[in-house]
Amino acid sequence: MEKLFELKWMDGTTNIIEGESIEKAFNKSGFGSGAIPALDFYREIAELPDEMKSFEYKEDNGELSEITNPVFIEQIKSQKPSTGDVVRIFYANLAFTYVLEEITKHSYRFGKQVIVK
């Protein structure tokens, strides 16, 4: 099972990496052992910070698609939705409606997209 780790570096920057263990996550992310002296500390985290999560919705066939439009993302964030909330996006004379079904450690997952003209 993949875990998330937050790395805090001596210069104050932060990275979040993923792997079965800290060692595997470090290697998977391309950091070599030479980077260890620059690491201040690391910790396992339960989920990505909200600002790093992706936004997904279910297509008619049940597949997940990512919402990538920055206007949509800003409108979703401004509504600060919780599970079960209806989110409405207004864009190009259309209204897009989603119901937030689940918040995972990586994403916000919405139900099917409903478009109203």
Coordinates of N, CA, C and O in Angstrom, one line a residue:
M1 N 0.8 -1.2 0.0 CA 0.0 0.0 0.0 C 0.9 1.2 0.0 O 1.8 1.4 0.8
E2 N 0.6 2.2 -0.9 CA 1.4 3.4 -1.0 C 1.1 4.3 0.1 O -0.1 4.5 0.5
K3 N 2.1 5.0 0.7 CA 2.0 5.9 1.7 C 2.5 7.3 1.2 O 3.2 7.3 0.2
L4 N 2.1 8.4 1.8 CA 2.5 9.7 1.5 C 3.5 10.2 2.5 O 3.3 10.0 3.7
F5 N 4.6 10.8 2.1 CA 5.6 11.4 3.0 C 5.8 12.8 2.6 O 6.0 13.2 1.5
E6 N 5.9 13.7 3.7 CA 6.2 15.1 3.5 C 7.7 15.2 3.8 O 8.2 14.8 4.9
L7 N 8.5 15.8 2.9 CA 9.9 16.0 3.1 C 10.1 17.5 3.4 O 9.6 18.3 2.6
K8 N 10.8 17.9 4.4 CA 11.2 19.2 4.7 C 12.7 19.3 4.6 O 13.4 18.6 5.2
W9 N 13.1 20.2 3.7 CA 14.5 20.4 3.4 C 15.1 21.5 4.2 O 14.4 22.4 4.7
M10 N 16.4 21.5 4.4 CA 17.1 22.5 5.1 C 16.9 23.9 4.6 O 16.9 24.9 5.4
D11 N 16.7 24.1 3.3 CA 16.4 25.4 2.7 C 15.0 25.9 2.9 O 14.6 26.9 2.4
G12 N 14.1 25.1 3.6 CA 12.8 25.5 3.9 C 11.7 25.0 2.8 O 10.5 25.2 3.1
T13 N 12.2 24.4 1.8 CA 11.2 23.8 0.8 C 10.6 22.5 1.3 O 11.2 21.9 2.1
T14 N 9.5 22.2 0.7 CA 8.8 21.0 1.0 C 8.4 20.2 -0.2 O 8.1 20.8 -1.3
N15 N 8.5 18.9 -0.1 CA 8.1 18.0 -1.2 C 7.2 16.9 -0.6 O 7.3 16.6 0.6
I16 N 6.2 16.4 -1.4 CA 5.4 15.3 -0.9 C 5.7 14.2 -1.9 O 5.6 14.4 -3.2
I17 N 6.1 13.0 -1.4 CA 6.4 11.9 -2.2 C 5.6 10.7 -1.8 O 5.0 10.7 -0.7
E18 N 5.5 9.6 -2.6 CA 4.7 8.5 -2.4 C 5.4 7.2 -2.6 O 6.2 7.1 -3.6
G19 N 5.2 6.2 -1.7 CA 5.8 4.9 -1.9 C 5.4 4.0 -0.8 O 4.8 4.4 0.2
E20 N 5.8 2.7 -0.9 CA 5.4 1.7 0.1 C 6.2 2.0 1.5 O 5.7 1.6 2.5
S21 N 7.3 2.6 1.4 CA 8.1 3.0 2.6 C 8.8 4.3 2.2 O 8.9 4.7 1.0
I22 N 9.4 4.9 3.2 CA 10.2 6.2 2.9 C 11.3 5.9 2.0 O 11.6 6.7 1.1
E23 N 12.0 4.8 2.1 CA 13.1 4.5 1.3 C 12.6 4.3 -0.2 O 13.2 4.9 -1.1
K24 N 11.6 3.5 -0.4 CA 11.0 3.3 -1.7 C 10.5 4.6 -2.3 O 10.6 4.9 -3.5
A25 N 9.8 5.4 -1.5 CA 9.3 6.7 -2.0 C 10.4 7.6 -2.4 O 10.4 8.3 -3.4
F26 N 11.5 7.7 -1.6 CA 12.7 8.5 -1.9 C 13.3 8.1 -3.2 O 13.5 9.0 -4.1
N27 N 13.5 6.8 -3.4 CA 14.1 6.3 -4.7 C 13.2 6.5 -5.9 O 13.6 7.0 -6.9
K28 N 11.9 6.3 -5.7 CA 10.9 6.4 -6.7 C 10.8 7.9 -7.2 O 10.6 8.1 -8.4
S29 N 11.0 8.8 -6.3 CA 11.0 10.2 -6.6 C 12.3 10.8 -7.3 O 12.3 11.9 -7.6
G30 N 13.3 9.9 -7.3 CA 14.5 10.3 -8.0 C 15.5 10.9 -7.1 O 16.6 11.4 -7.6
F31 N 15.3 10.9 -5.8 CA 16.3 11.4 -4.9 C 17.3 10.4 -4.6 O 17.0 9.2 -4.3
G32 N 18.6 10.7 -4.7 CA 19.7 9.8 -4.3 C 20.1 9.9 -2.9 O 19.6 10.8 -2.2
S33 N 20.9 9.0 -2.4 CA 21.4 9.1 -1.1 C 22.1 10.3 -0.7 O 22.2 10.7 0.4
G34 N 22.7 11.0 -1.8 CA 23.4 12.2 -1.6 C 22.5 13.4 -1.1 O 23.0 14.4 -0.6
A35 N 21.2 13.2 -1.3 CA 20.3 14.3 -0.9 C 20.0 14.2 0.6 O 19.5 15.2 1.2
I36 N 20.2 13.1 1.3 CA 19.9 12.9 2.7 C 20.4 14.0 3.6 O 19.7 14.5 4.4
P37 N 21.7 14.5 3.4 CA 22.2 15.5 4.3 C 21.4 16.8 4.2 O 21.4 17.6 5.1
A38 N 20.8 17.1 3.1 CA 20.0 18.3 2.9 C 18.6 18.2 3.5 O 17.9 19.2 3.5
L39 N 18.2 17.0 3.9 CA 16.9 16.8 4.5 C 16.9 17.2 5.9 O 17.7 16.7 6.7
D40 N 15.9 18.1 6.3 CA 15.8 18.5 7.7 C 15.0 17.4 8.5 O 15.5 16.9 9.5
F41 N 13.8 17.0 7.9 CA 13.1 15.9 8.5 C 12.0 15.4 7.5 O 11.8 16.1 6.5
Y42 N 11.4 14.3 7.8 CA 10.3 13.8 7.0 C 9.3 13.3 7.9 O 9.6 12.9 9.1
R43 N 8.0 13.2 7.4 CA 7.0 12.6 8.2 C 5.9 11.9 7.3 O 5.8 12.4 6.2
E44 N 5.3 10.9 7.8 CA 4.2 10.3 7.0 C 3.0 11.2 7.2 O 2.7 11.6 8.3
I45 N 2.3 11.4 6.1 CA 1.0 12.1 6.2 C -0.1 11.3 5.6 O 0.1 10.4 4.8
A46 N -1.3 11.6 6.1 CA -2.5 10.7 5.8 C -3.0 11.1 4.4 O -3.5 10.2 3.7
E47 N -2.9 12.3 4.0 CA -3.4 12.7 2.7 C -2.7 14.0 2.2 O -2.1 14.7 3.0
L48 N -2.9 14.3 0.9 CA -2.3 15.5 0.3 C -3.0 16.7 1.0 O -4.2 16.7 1.3
P49 N -2.3 17.8 1.1 CA -3.0 19.0 1.5 C -4.0 19.4 0.5 O -3.9 19.1 -0.7
D50 N -5.1 20.0 0.9 CA -6.2 20.3 0.0 C -5.8 21.0 -1.3 O -6.3 20.8 -2.3
E51 N -4.8 22.0 -1.2 CA -4.4 22.7 -2.3 C -3.7 21.9 -3.4 O -3.5 22.3 -4.5
M52 N -3.3 20.7 -3.0 CA -2.6 19.8 -3.9 C -3.5 18.7 -4.5 O -3.1 18.0 -5.4
K53 N -4.7 18.5 -4.0 CA -5.6 17.5 -4.5 C -6.1 17.8 -5.9 O -6.3 19.0 -6.2
S54 N -6.4 16.8 -6.6 CA -7.0 17.0 -7.9 C -8.5 16.9 -7.8 O -9.0 16.6 -6.8
F55 N -9.2 17.3 -8.8 CA -10.6 17.4 -8.9 C -11.1 16.5 -10.0 O -10.7 16.7 -11.1
E56 N -11.9 15.5 -9.7 CA -12.3 14.5 -10.6 C -13.9 14.4 -10.6 O -14.5 14.6 -9.6
Y57 N -14.4 14.0 -11.8 CA -15.9 13.7 -11.9 C -16.1 12.4 -12.7 O -15.2 12.0 -13.4
K58 N -17.2 11.8 -12.5 CA -17.5 10.6 -13.2 C -18.1 10.9 -14.5 O -19.1 11.6 -14.6
E59 N -17.6 10.2 -15.6 CA -18.2 10.3 -16.9 C -19.4 9.4 -16.9 O -19.7 8.7 -16.0
D60 N -20.2 9.5 -18.0 CA -21.4 8.7 -18.1 C -21.1 7.2 -18.0 O -21.9 6.4 -17.6
N61 N -19.9 6.8 -18.5 CA -19.5 5.4 -18.5 C -18.9 5.0 -17.1 O -18.5 3.8 -17.0
G62 N -18.9 5.9 -16.1 CA -18.4 5.6 -14.8 C -16.9 5.8 -14.6 O -16.4 5.8 -13.5
E63 N -16.2 6.1 -15.7 CA -14.7 6.4 -15.6 C -14.5 7.8 -15.0 O -15.4 8.7 -15.1
L64 N -13.4 8.0 -14.3 CA -13.1 9.2 -13.7 C -12.4 10.1 -14.7 O -11.5 9.7 -15.4
S65 N -12.7 11.4 -14.8 CA -12.0 12.4 -15.6 C -11.6 13.5 -14.6 O -12.3 13.9 -13.7
E66 N -10.4 14.1 -14.9 CA -9.9 15.2 -14.1 C -10.4 16.5 -14.6 O -10.5 16.7 -15.8
I67 N -10.8 17.3 -13.7 CA -11.2 18.7 -14.0 C -9.9 19.5 -14.0 O -9.2 19.6 -13.0
T68 N -9.6 20.1 -15.2 CA -8.3 20.8 -15.3 C -8.5 22.3 -15.5 O -7.5 23.0 -15.4
N69 N -9.7 22.7 -15.9 CA -9.9 24.1 -16.2 C -9.7 25.0 -14.9 O -10.4 24.8 -13.9
P70 N -8.7 25.9 -15.0 CA -8.4 26.7 -13.8 C -9.6 27.5 -13.2 O -9.8 27.8 -12.0
V71 N -10.5 27.9 -14.1 CA -11.7 28.7 -13.7 C -12.6 27.8 -12.9 O -13.1 28.2 -11.8
F72 N -12.8 26.5 -13.3 CA -13.6 25.5 -12.6 C -13.0 25.3 -11.2 O -13.6 25.3 -10.2
I73 N -11.7 25.1 -11.2 CA -11.0 24.8 -10.0 C -11.1 25.9 -9.0 O -11.4 25.6 -7.8
E74 N -10.9 27.1 -9.4 CA -11.1 28.3 -8.5 C -12.5 28.4 -7.9 O -12.7 28.7 -6.7
Q75 N -13.5 28.1 -8.8 CA -14.8 28.2 -8.3 C -15.1 27.1 -7.3 O -15.8 27.3 -6.3
I76 N -14.6 25.9 -7.6 CA -14.8 24.8 -6.6 C -14.1 25.1 -5.3 O -14.8 25.0 -4.2
K77 N -12.9 25.6 -5.3 CA -12.2 25.9 -4.1 C -12.9 27.0 -3.3 O -13.0 26.9 -2.1
S78 N -13.5 28.0 -4.0 CA -14.1 29.1 -3.3 C -15.4 28.6 -2.6 O -15.8 29.3 -1.6
Q79 N -16.0 27.5 -3.0 CA -17.2 27.0 -2.3 C -16.8 26.1 -1.1 O -17.7 25.8 -0.4
K80 N -15.6 25.7 -1.0 CA -15.1 24.9 0.1 C -16.1 23.7 0.4 O -16.7 23.6 1.5
P81 N -16.3 22.9 -0.6 CA -17.4 21.8 -0.4 C -17.0 20.7 0.5 O -15.8 20.4 0.7
S82 N -18.0 20.1 1.1 CA -17.9 18.9 2.0 C -18.7 17.8 1.2 O -19.5 18.1 0.4
T83 N -18.4 16.6 1.6 CA -19.1 15.5 1.0 C -20.6 15.7 1.1 O -21.2 16.0 2.1
G84 N -21.2 15.5 -0.1 CA -22.7 15.6 -0.2 C -23.1 17.0 -0.7 O -24.2 17.2 -1.1
D85 N -22.2 18.0 -0.7 CA -22.5 19.3 -1.2 C -22.7 19.4 -2.7 O -22.0 18.7 -3.4
V86 N -23.6 20.2 -3.2 CA -23.8 20.5 -4.6 C -22.9 21.7 -4.9 O -22.9 22.7 -4.2
V87 N -22.1 21.5 -6.0 CA -21.1 22.6 -6.4 C -21.6 23.1 -7.8 O -21.8 22.2 -8.7
R88 N -21.8 24.4 -7.9 CA -22.2 24.9 -9.2 C -21.0 25.8 -9.8 O -20.5 26.6 -9.0
I89 N -20.7 25.6 -11.0 CA -19.7 26.3 -11.7 C -20.4 27.1 -12.9 O -21.2 26.5 -13.6
F90 N -20.1 28.4 -13.0 CA -20.7 29.2 -14.0 C -19.5 29.5 -15.0 O -18.5 30.1 -14.6
Y91 N -19.7 29.2 -16.3 CA -18.7 29.4 -17.3 C -19.3 29.4 -18.7 O -20.1 28.5 -19.0
A92 N -19.0 30.4 -19.4 CA -19.4 30.6 -20.8 C -20.9 30.4 -21.0 O -21.4 29.7 -21.8
N93 N -21.7 31.1 -20.2 CA -23.1 31.1 -20.2 C -23.7 29.7 -19.9 O -24.9 29.5 -20.3
L94 N -23.0 28.9 -19.3 CA -23.5 27.6 -18.9 C -23.3 27.4 -17.4 O -22.4 28.1 -16.8
A95 N -24.1 26.6 -16.8 CA -23.9 26.2 -15.4 C -23.6 24.7 -15.3 O -24.3 23.9 -15.9
F96 N -22.5 24.4 -14.7 CA -22.1 23.0 -14.5 C -22.4 22.6 -13.0 O -22.0 23.4 -12.1
T97 N -23.0 21.5 -12.8 CA -23.4 21.1 -11.4 C -22.7 19.8 -11.1 O -22.8 18.8 -12.0
Y98 N -22.2 19.6 -10.0 CA -21.5 18.4 -9.5 C -22.0 18.2 -8.0 O -22.1 19.1 -7.3
V99 N -22.0 16.9 -7.6 CA -22.2 16.6 -6.2 C -20.9 16.0 -5.7 O -20.4 15.0 -6.3
L100 N -20.4 16.5 -4.6 CA -19.1 16.0 -4.1 C -19.5 14.7 -3.4 O -20.2 14.6 -2.4
E101 N -19.0 13.6 -4.0 CA -19.3 12.2 -3.4 C -18.3 11.7 -2.4 O -18.6 11.0 -1.5
E102 N -17.0 12.1 -2.6 CA -16.0 11.6 -1.8 C -14.7 12.5 -1.8 O -14.4 13.1 -2.8
I103 N -14.1 12.6 -0.7 CA -12.8 13.2 -0.6 C -11.8 12.1 -0.2 O -11.9 11.5 0.8
T104 N -10.8 11.9 -1.2 CA -9.8 10.8 -1.0 C -8.5 11.5 -0.5 O -8.4 12.7 -0.5
K105 N -7.5 10.7 -0.3 CA -6.2 11.3 0.1 C -5.6 12.0 -1.1 O -4.7 12.8 -0.8
H106 N -6.0 11.8 -2.3 CA -5.4 12.4 -3.5 C -6.4 13.4 -4.2 O -5.9 14.2 -5.0
S107 N -7.7 13.3 -4.0 CA -8.6 14.1 -4.8 C -10.0 14.3 -4.2 O -10.3 13.7 -3.2
Y108 N -10.7 15.2 -4.8 CA -12.1 15.5 -4.6 C -12.8 14.7 -5.7 O -12.5 15.0 -6.9
R109 N -13.7 13.8 -5.4 CA -14.4 13.1 -6.4 C -15.9 13.5 -6.5 O -16.6 13.3 -5.5
F110 N -16.3 13.9 -7.6 CA -17.7 14.4 -7.9 C -18.4 13.4 -8.7 O -17.8 12.6 -9.4
G111 N -19.7 13.4 -8.6 CA -20.6 12.6 -9.4 C -20.6 13.1 -10.8 O -19.8 14.0 -11.2
K112 N -21.6 12.6 -11.6 CA -21.7 13.0 -13.0 C -21.9 14.5 -13.1 O -22.6 15.2 -12.3
Q113 N -21.3 15.1 -14.2 CA -21.5 16.5 -14.6 C -22.8 16.7 -15.2 O -23.2 16.0 -16.1
V114 N -23.5 17.7 -14.7 CA -24.8 18.1 -15.2 C -24.6 19.5 -15.8 O -24.2 20.4 -15.1
I115 N -24.9 19.7 -17.1 CA -24.8 21.0 -17.7 C -26.1 21.6 -18.0 O -27.0 21.0 -18.6
V116 N -26.3 22.9 -17.5 CA -27.6 23.6 -17.7 C -27.3 24.8 -18.6 O -26.4 25.6 -18.3
K117 N -28.0 25.0 -19.7 CA -27.8 26.1 -20.6 C -28.6 27.3 -20.1 O -29.6 27.2 -19.5

